[in-house]
Short mmCIF file of C-alpha atoms in Angstrom, two decimals:
data_model
loop_
_atom_site.label_atom_id
_atom_site.label_comp_id
_atom_site.label_asym_id
_atom_site.label_seq_id
_atom_site.Cartn_x
_atom_site.Cartn_y
_atom_site.Cartn_z
CA MET A 1 44.20 -58.22 21.44
CA PHE A 2 40.99 -56.71 22.81
CA LYS A 3 42.67 -53.40 23.49
CA ARG A 4 44.13 -53.34 19.97
CA LYS A 5 40.71 -54.08 18.44
CA GLY A 6 39.18 -51.42 20.65
CA ILE A 7 41.70 -48.85 19.47
CA PHE A 8 41.10 -49.79 15.83
CA THR A 9 37.33 -49.50 16.39
CA ILE A 10 37.68 -46.04 17.89
CA LEU A 11 40.00 -44.94 15.08
CA PHE A 12 37.54 -46.30 12.50
CA ILE A 13 34.68 -44.36 14.10
CA PHE A 14 36.72 -41.16 14.10
CA VAL A 15 37.66 -41.64 10.44
CA MET A 16 34.05 -42.23 9.45
CA MET A 17 32.95 -39.15 11.41
CA PHE A 18 35.62 -37.08 9.64
CA VAL A 19 34.54 -38.38 6.22
CA TYR A 20 30.90 -37.61 7.02
CA PHE A 21 31.82 -34.10 8.16
CA ILE A 22 33.65 -33.40 4.89
CA TRP A 23 30.77 -34.83 2.85
CA ALA A 24 28.18 -32.80 4.73
CA LYS A 25 30.24 -29.66 4.34
CA GLU A 26 30.44 -30.07 0.56
CA THR A 27 26.87 -31.23 0.03
CA PRO A 28 24.39 -28.40 -0.69
CA VAL A 29 21.39 -28.07 1.55
CA SER A 30 18.10 -28.93 -0.08
CA LEU A 31 15.02 -26.81 -0.43
CA GLN A 32 12.76 -27.64 2.48
CA VAL A 33 9.54 -26.18 1.09
CA ASN A 34 7.06 -27.53 -1.41
CA THR A 35 6.73 -25.37 -4.48
CA GLN A 36 3.16 -24.21 -4.86
CA SER A 37 1.91 -25.44 -8.19
CA PHE A 38 0.57 -22.91 -10.64
CA ASP A 39 -0.67 -23.09 -14.20
CA ILE A 40 1.65 -21.89 -16.95
CA PRO A 41 0.00 -18.88 -18.62
CA THR A 42 -1.38 -19.45 -22.10
CA LYS A 43 -1.26 -16.99 -24.98
CA SER A 44 -4.26 -14.78 -25.45
CA GLY A 45 -6.15 -14.91 -28.70
CA ASP A 46 -5.90 -11.12 -28.82
CA MET A 47 -2.19 -10.33 -28.41
CA MET A 48 -1.12 -6.71 -28.02
CA ASN A 49 1.19 -5.01 -30.50
CA VAL A 50 3.31 -2.34 -28.82
CA ASN A 51 6.50 -0.73 -30.11
CA LEU A 52 9.17 -1.33 -27.49
CA TYR A 53 12.78 -0.35 -26.94
CA SER A 54 13.32 -3.78 -25.39
CA PRO A 55 14.00 -6.66 -27.82
CA ASN A 56 12.65 -9.22 -25.33
CA ALA A 57 9.38 -8.82 -23.47
CA ILE A 58 6.47 -10.71 -21.96
CA LEU A 59 3.26 -9.35 -20.42
CA VAL A 60 1.04 -11.62 -18.33
CA ASN A 61 -2.43 -10.95 -16.93
CA LEU A 62 -2.19 -12.75 -13.59
CA ASP A 63 -5.93 -12.84 -12.96
CA GLU A 64 -6.74 -14.46 -16.30
CA ASN A 65 -3.39 -16.29 -16.55
CA LYS A 66 -2.97 -15.05 -20.12
CA VAL A 67 0.11 -13.87 -22.03
CA LEU A 68 -0.78 -10.60 -23.78
CA ILE A 69 2.63 -9.71 -25.23
CA ASP A 70 5.26 -12.21 -26.35
CA LYS A 71 8.31 -10.65 -27.95
CA ASN A 72 11.16 -13.15 -28.25
CA SER A 73 10.18 -14.43 -24.81
CA GLU A 74 12.06 -17.73 -25.17
CA GLU A 75 15.28 -16.24 -26.52
CA VAL A 76 18.17 -16.77 -24.11
CA ILE A 77 19.24 -13.50 -22.48
CA TYR A 78 21.34 -12.30 -19.54
CA PRO A 79 19.20 -11.28 -16.54
CA ALA A 80 21.59 -8.90 -14.74
CA SER A 81 20.13 -7.97 -11.34
CA LEU A 82 16.74 -9.52 -12.10
CA THR A 83 18.65 -12.50 -10.71
CA LYS A 84 18.12 -11.09 -7.22
CA MET A 85 14.40 -11.91 -7.40
CA MET A 86 15.38 -15.58 -7.24
CA THR A 87 17.97 -14.87 -4.55
CA VAL A 88 15.40 -13.15 -2.35
CA LEU A 89 12.72 -15.78 -2.97
CA VAL A 90 14.97 -18.72 -2.08
CA ALA A 91 16.28 -16.85 0.96
CA ILE A 92 12.78 -16.12 2.25
CA GLU A 93 11.76 -19.75 1.88
CA GLN A 94 14.82 -20.84 3.87
CA ILE A 95 14.81 -18.30 6.72
CA PRO A 96 12.69 -19.14 9.80
CA ASN A 97 13.42 -15.86 11.62
CA LEU A 98 13.95 -12.69 9.59
CA GLN A 99 15.01 -10.77 12.70
CA GLU A 100 18.06 -12.93 13.29
CA GLU A 101 21.24 -10.89 13.10
CA ILE A 102 24.41 -11.70 11.17
CA VAL A 103 27.69 -9.94 10.45
CA LEU A 104 28.81 -9.30 6.87
CA GLY A 105 32.35 -10.63 6.55
CA ASN A 106 35.24 -8.78 4.90
CA ASN A 107 35.53 -11.57 2.33
CA ILE A 108 32.30 -10.50 0.65
CA PHE A 109 33.43 -7.06 -0.44
CA ASN A 110 36.78 -7.10 -2.26
CA HIS A 111 35.56 -8.93 -5.36
CA LEU A 112 32.46 -6.76 -5.56
CA TYR A 113 34.49 -3.56 -5.39
CA GLU A 114 36.72 -4.84 -8.21
CA ALA A 115 33.70 -5.83 -10.32
CA ASN A 116 32.04 -2.44 -9.76
CA ALA A 117 28.95 -4.31 -8.60
CA SER A 118 25.79 -2.58 -7.50
CA LEU A 119 25.93 -2.21 -3.69
CA ALA A 120 23.41 -1.33 -1.01
CA GLY A 121 26.00 0.55 1.03
CA PHE A 122 26.62 -1.93 3.82
CA LEU A 123 30.13 -2.11 5.24
CA PRO A 124 32.48 -4.95 6.26
CA ASN A 125 31.70 -6.36 9.71
CA GLU A 126 28.33 -4.63 9.82
CA LYS A 127 25.74 -6.35 12.02
CA LEU A 128 22.36 -6.57 10.30
CA THR A 129 19.14 -8.52 10.38
CA LEU A 130 18.32 -10.98 7.62
CA GLU A 131 15.32 -8.80 6.79
CA ASP A 132 17.70 -5.88 6.22
CA LEU A 133 19.58 -8.02 3.70
CA LEU A 134 16.39 -8.94 1.85
CA TYR A 135 15.49 -5.29 1.33
CA GLY A 136 19.13 -4.43 0.64
CA SER A 137 19.15 -7.00 -2.16
CA MET A 138 15.86 -5.95 -3.74
CA LEU A 139 15.53 -2.16 -3.44
CA PRO A 140 19.06 -0.78 -4.07
CA SER A 141 20.11 -4.09 -5.70
CA GLY A 142 22.93 -4.67 -3.23
CA ALA A 143 25.26 -7.48 -4.25
CA GLU A 144 26.83 -7.59 -0.78
CA ALA A 145 23.37 -8.21 0.71
CA SER A 146 22.70 -11.05 -1.72
CA ILE A 147 25.98 -12.78 -0.98
CA GLY A 148 25.47 -12.25 2.76
CA LEU A 149 22.16 -14.07 2.55
CA ALA A 150 23.70 -16.87 0.51
CA GLU A 151 26.59 -17.47 2.91
CA TYR A 152 24.32 -17.46 5.94
CA ILE A 153 21.83 -19.92 4.44
CA ALA A 154 24.04 -22.32 2.49
CA GLY A 155 27.56 -21.69 3.75
CA SER A 156 28.77 -20.27 0.45
CA GLU A 157 27.43 -18.49 -2.62
CA ARG A 158 28.22 -21.56 -4.72
CA LYS A 159 26.01 -23.81 -2.59
CA PHE A 160 23.22 -21.24 -2.54
CA VAL A 161 23.31 -21.06 -6.34
CA ASN A 162 22.56 -24.79 -6.36
CA LEU A 163 19.34 -23.98 -4.50
CA MET A 164 18.52 -21.29 -7.05
CA ASN A 165 18.94 -23.72 -9.92
CA GLU A 166 16.91 -26.34 -8.09
CA LYS A 167 14.11 -23.82 -7.61
CA ALA A 168 14.28 -22.86 -11.28
CA GLN A 169 13.75 -26.50 -12.24
CA GLN A 170 10.78 -26.79 -9.87
CA LEU A 171 9.18 -23.73 -11.48
CA GLY A 172 9.61 -25.02 -15.03
CA MET A 173 12.25 -22.44 -15.93
CA GLU A 174 13.61 -24.68 -18.66
CA ASN A 175 16.09 -22.25 -20.20
CA THR A 176 17.62 -20.83 -17.04
CA HIS A 177 20.96 -21.42 -15.36
CA PHE A 178 22.40 -19.36 -12.51
CA MET A 179 26.08 -18.96 -11.67
CA ASN A 180 25.81 -16.34 -8.93
CA THR A 181 23.33 -14.58 -6.65
CA THR A 182 23.93 -11.08 -7.97
CA GLY A 183 23.53 -11.09 -11.75
CA LEU A 184 27.13 -10.11 -12.43
CA HIS A 185 27.82 -11.13 -16.02
CA HIS A 186 28.84 -14.71 -16.71
CA THR A 187 28.36 -16.50 -20.02
CA GLU A 188 26.74 -19.46 -18.24
CA HIS A 189 24.39 -17.25 -16.21
CA TYR A 190 21.34 -16.93 -18.44
CA THR A 191 17.56 -17.13 -18.66
CA THR A 192 14.61 -15.96 -20.78
CA VAL A 193 11.98 -13.33 -20.08
CA LYS A 194 9.40 -16.14 -20.13
CA ASP A 195 11.28 -17.96 -17.38
CA MET A 196 11.63 -14.77 -15.35
CA SER A 197 7.89 -14.19 -15.63
CA LEU A 198 7.28 -17.68 -14.22
CA LEU A 199 9.60 -16.87 -11.34
CA LEU A 200 7.84 -13.60 -10.58
CA GLN A 201 4.37 -15.10 -10.96
CA TYR A 202 5.21 -17.73 -8.36
CA ALA A 203 7.19 -15.42 -6.06
CA LEU A 204 4.30 -12.98 -5.77
CA THR A 205 2.21 -15.71 -4.10
CA ASN A 206 4.64 -15.45 -1.17
CA ASP A 207 3.45 -12.64 1.10
CA GLU A 208 6.92 -11.79 2.40
CA PHE A 209 8.36 -11.61 -1.11
CA ARG A 210 5.48 -9.41 -2.28
CA GLN A 211 6.05 -7.06 0.65
CA VAL A 212 9.75 -6.68 -0.16
CA TYR A 213 9.18 -6.46 -3.92
CA THR A 214 6.51 -3.75 -3.70
CA ALA A 215 8.25 -1.62 -1.06
CA GLU A 216 9.18 1.87 -2.22
CA ARG A 217 11.41 2.56 0.79
CA TYR A 218 12.90 0.67 3.70
CA SER A 219 14.82 2.05 6.67
CA ILE A 220 17.42 0.10 8.59
CA LYS A 221 17.83 0.83 12.28
CA PRO A 222 21.18 2.16 13.56
CA THR A 223 23.97 -0.41 13.28
CA ASN A 224 27.55 -0.68 14.49
CA ARG A 225 28.76 0.73 11.15
CA HIS A 226 25.88 3.12 10.43
CA PRO A 227 24.86 4.78 13.72
CA GLU A 228 22.34 6.92 11.84
CA GLY A 229 20.79 3.93 10.05
CA ILE A 230 20.20 3.70 6.29
CA THR A 231 17.13 4.32 4.11
CA PHE A 232 16.82 2.54 0.78
CA THR A 233 14.60 3.52 -2.16
CA ASN A 234 13.60 1.08 -4.87
CA LYS A 235 15.70 1.86 -7.96
CA MET A 236 12.69 1.70 -10.25
CA PHE A 237 10.71 4.23 -8.22
CA GLN A 238 13.76 6.50 -8.07
CA ASN A 239 13.57 6.82 -11.86
CA MET A 240 9.81 7.45 -12.03
CA THR A 241 8.05 10.77 -11.57
CA THR A 242 4.79 8.95 -10.86
CA ARG A 243 3.56 5.41 -10.40
CA ALA A 244 0.06 6.30 -11.59
CA LEU A 245 -1.40 4.65 -14.70
CA PRO A 246 -4.74 5.05 -16.48
CA GLY A 247 -7.03 3.01 -14.23
CA GLY A 248 -4.31 1.88 -11.87
CA GLU A 249 -0.68 2.09 -10.78
CA ILE A 250 2.68 0.35 -10.86
CA LEU A 251 2.98 -1.56 -7.60
CA GLY A 252 6.58 -2.74 -7.65
CA GLY A 253 9.53 -3.73 -9.75
CA LYS A 254 13.12 -4.93 -9.97
CA THR A 255 15.56 -3.26 -12.33
CA GLY A 256 18.75 -4.68 -13.79
CA TYR A 257 21.63 -3.55 -15.96
CA THR A 258 24.93 -4.79 -17.32
CA ASP A 259 26.63 -3.94 -20.59
CA ASP A 260 25.65 -7.37 -21.92
CA ALA A 261 22.09 -7.47 -20.56
CA GLY A 262 21.07 -3.89 -21.31
CA LEU A 263 18.36 -2.17 -19.29
CA CYS A 264 16.02 -4.73 -17.69
CA LEU A 265 12.83 -4.50 -15.65
CA ALA A 266 10.41 -6.94 -14.06
CA SER A 267 7.38 -4.98 -12.87
CA LEU A 268 3.94 -5.49 -11.33
CA ALA A 269 0.94 -3.25 -12.01
CA THR A 270 -2.74 -3.18 -11.19
CA ILE A 271 -5.12 -1.81 -13.83
CA ASN A 272 -8.91 -1.81 -13.62
CA GLY A 273 -8.77 -4.25 -10.73
CA GLN A 274 -6.49 -6.81 -12.40
CA GLU A 275 -2.80 -7.50 -11.89
CA TYR A 276 -0.18 -7.70 -14.64
CA ILE A 277 3.51 -8.51 -14.72
CA LEU A 278 5.83 -7.27 -17.45
CA VAL A 279 9.40 -8.48 -17.95
CA THR A 280 11.59 -6.63 -20.45
CA VAL A 281 15.29 -7.09 -21.17
CA GLY A 282 17.87 -5.64 -23.53
CA ALA A 283 16.86 -2.01 -23.94
CA GLU A 284 19.73 0.24 -24.96
CA GLY A 285 21.01 2.86 -22.55
CA ASN A 286 22.59 2.94 -19.11
CA SER A 287 22.26 4.77 -15.79
CA ARG A 288 23.00 8.12 -17.48
CA THR A 289 20.43 7.83 -20.28
CA GLU A 290 16.66 7.70 -20.38
CA GLN A 291 15.53 4.55 -18.61
CA TYR A 292 13.99 2.87 -21.63
CA ASN A 293 13.02 -0.17 -19.57
CA ILE A 294 10.73 2.05 -17.51
CA THR A 295 9.54 3.89 -20.61
CA ASP A 296 8.50 0.53 -22.06
CA ALA A 297 6.57 -0.33 -18.90
CA PHE A 298 4.50 2.84 -19.07
CA SER A 299 3.92 2.35 -22.81
CA VAL A 300 2.57 -1.16 -22.25
CA TYR A 301 0.51 -0.57 -19.13
CA SER A 302 -1.06 2.59 -20.58
CA GLN A 303 -2.57 0.58 -23.44
CA LEU A 304 -4.39 -1.95 -21.27
#
């Protein structure tokens, strides 16, 4: 009788351990950092009136915490690769050692090739640091880098997206819902330019994010798949002849584009000693036309 009870006890323990393992595997990790509180910007009494190609825009003076342009800022839009700002922010807050190396699995690439996604140029089974993937996500807008980060941190892109949505809620992004880490079009993957400005305002308080976001170039050391290394250039800077502005300069930015989202840009500039962020979405055009998202940025910043 004792032996039978002992066997049943052992079997019960094994069953419970198995159930716990399955539960843990399917349960998303939680954000382990406290979101720094910040005040929601208020509208200025002297709003700017600028003709823009973009149907949705918001300009915020970060030093005065004032909204200076509000053009359909709460209208739901598709963010395209502006999504990767959230991907990079959540990744940075989860990674204790940016120099840790991982290998990008074959499974990441097939879907992205079929979807004609924007890629950094990494290859299957390439060994890279997590820092490489951060810059690969932000500067050339590499979808394979974003998914690589997600799988390393959360075990799957789906679980990582849960962290992105959790972060959005913490930041007061009330009209935002993410379905992926890349910005590939999905009808349930949406936001507003106001929400994206809140994301960028908060993210820029993180020194590591600011460093990645404002980088013009980043070089990856030789890898097993790229013996010569790789050098990335920020897509926004690639399409600018100068970053200079009257009284300042454009410091950084993240571009985005899909057929449904149009040309998008979230940029940071300093003018007369103050910092501004501008988020615009929906400008007509594509990679072969004038970059009207960048044109809008210069139009706005030049009038400050």
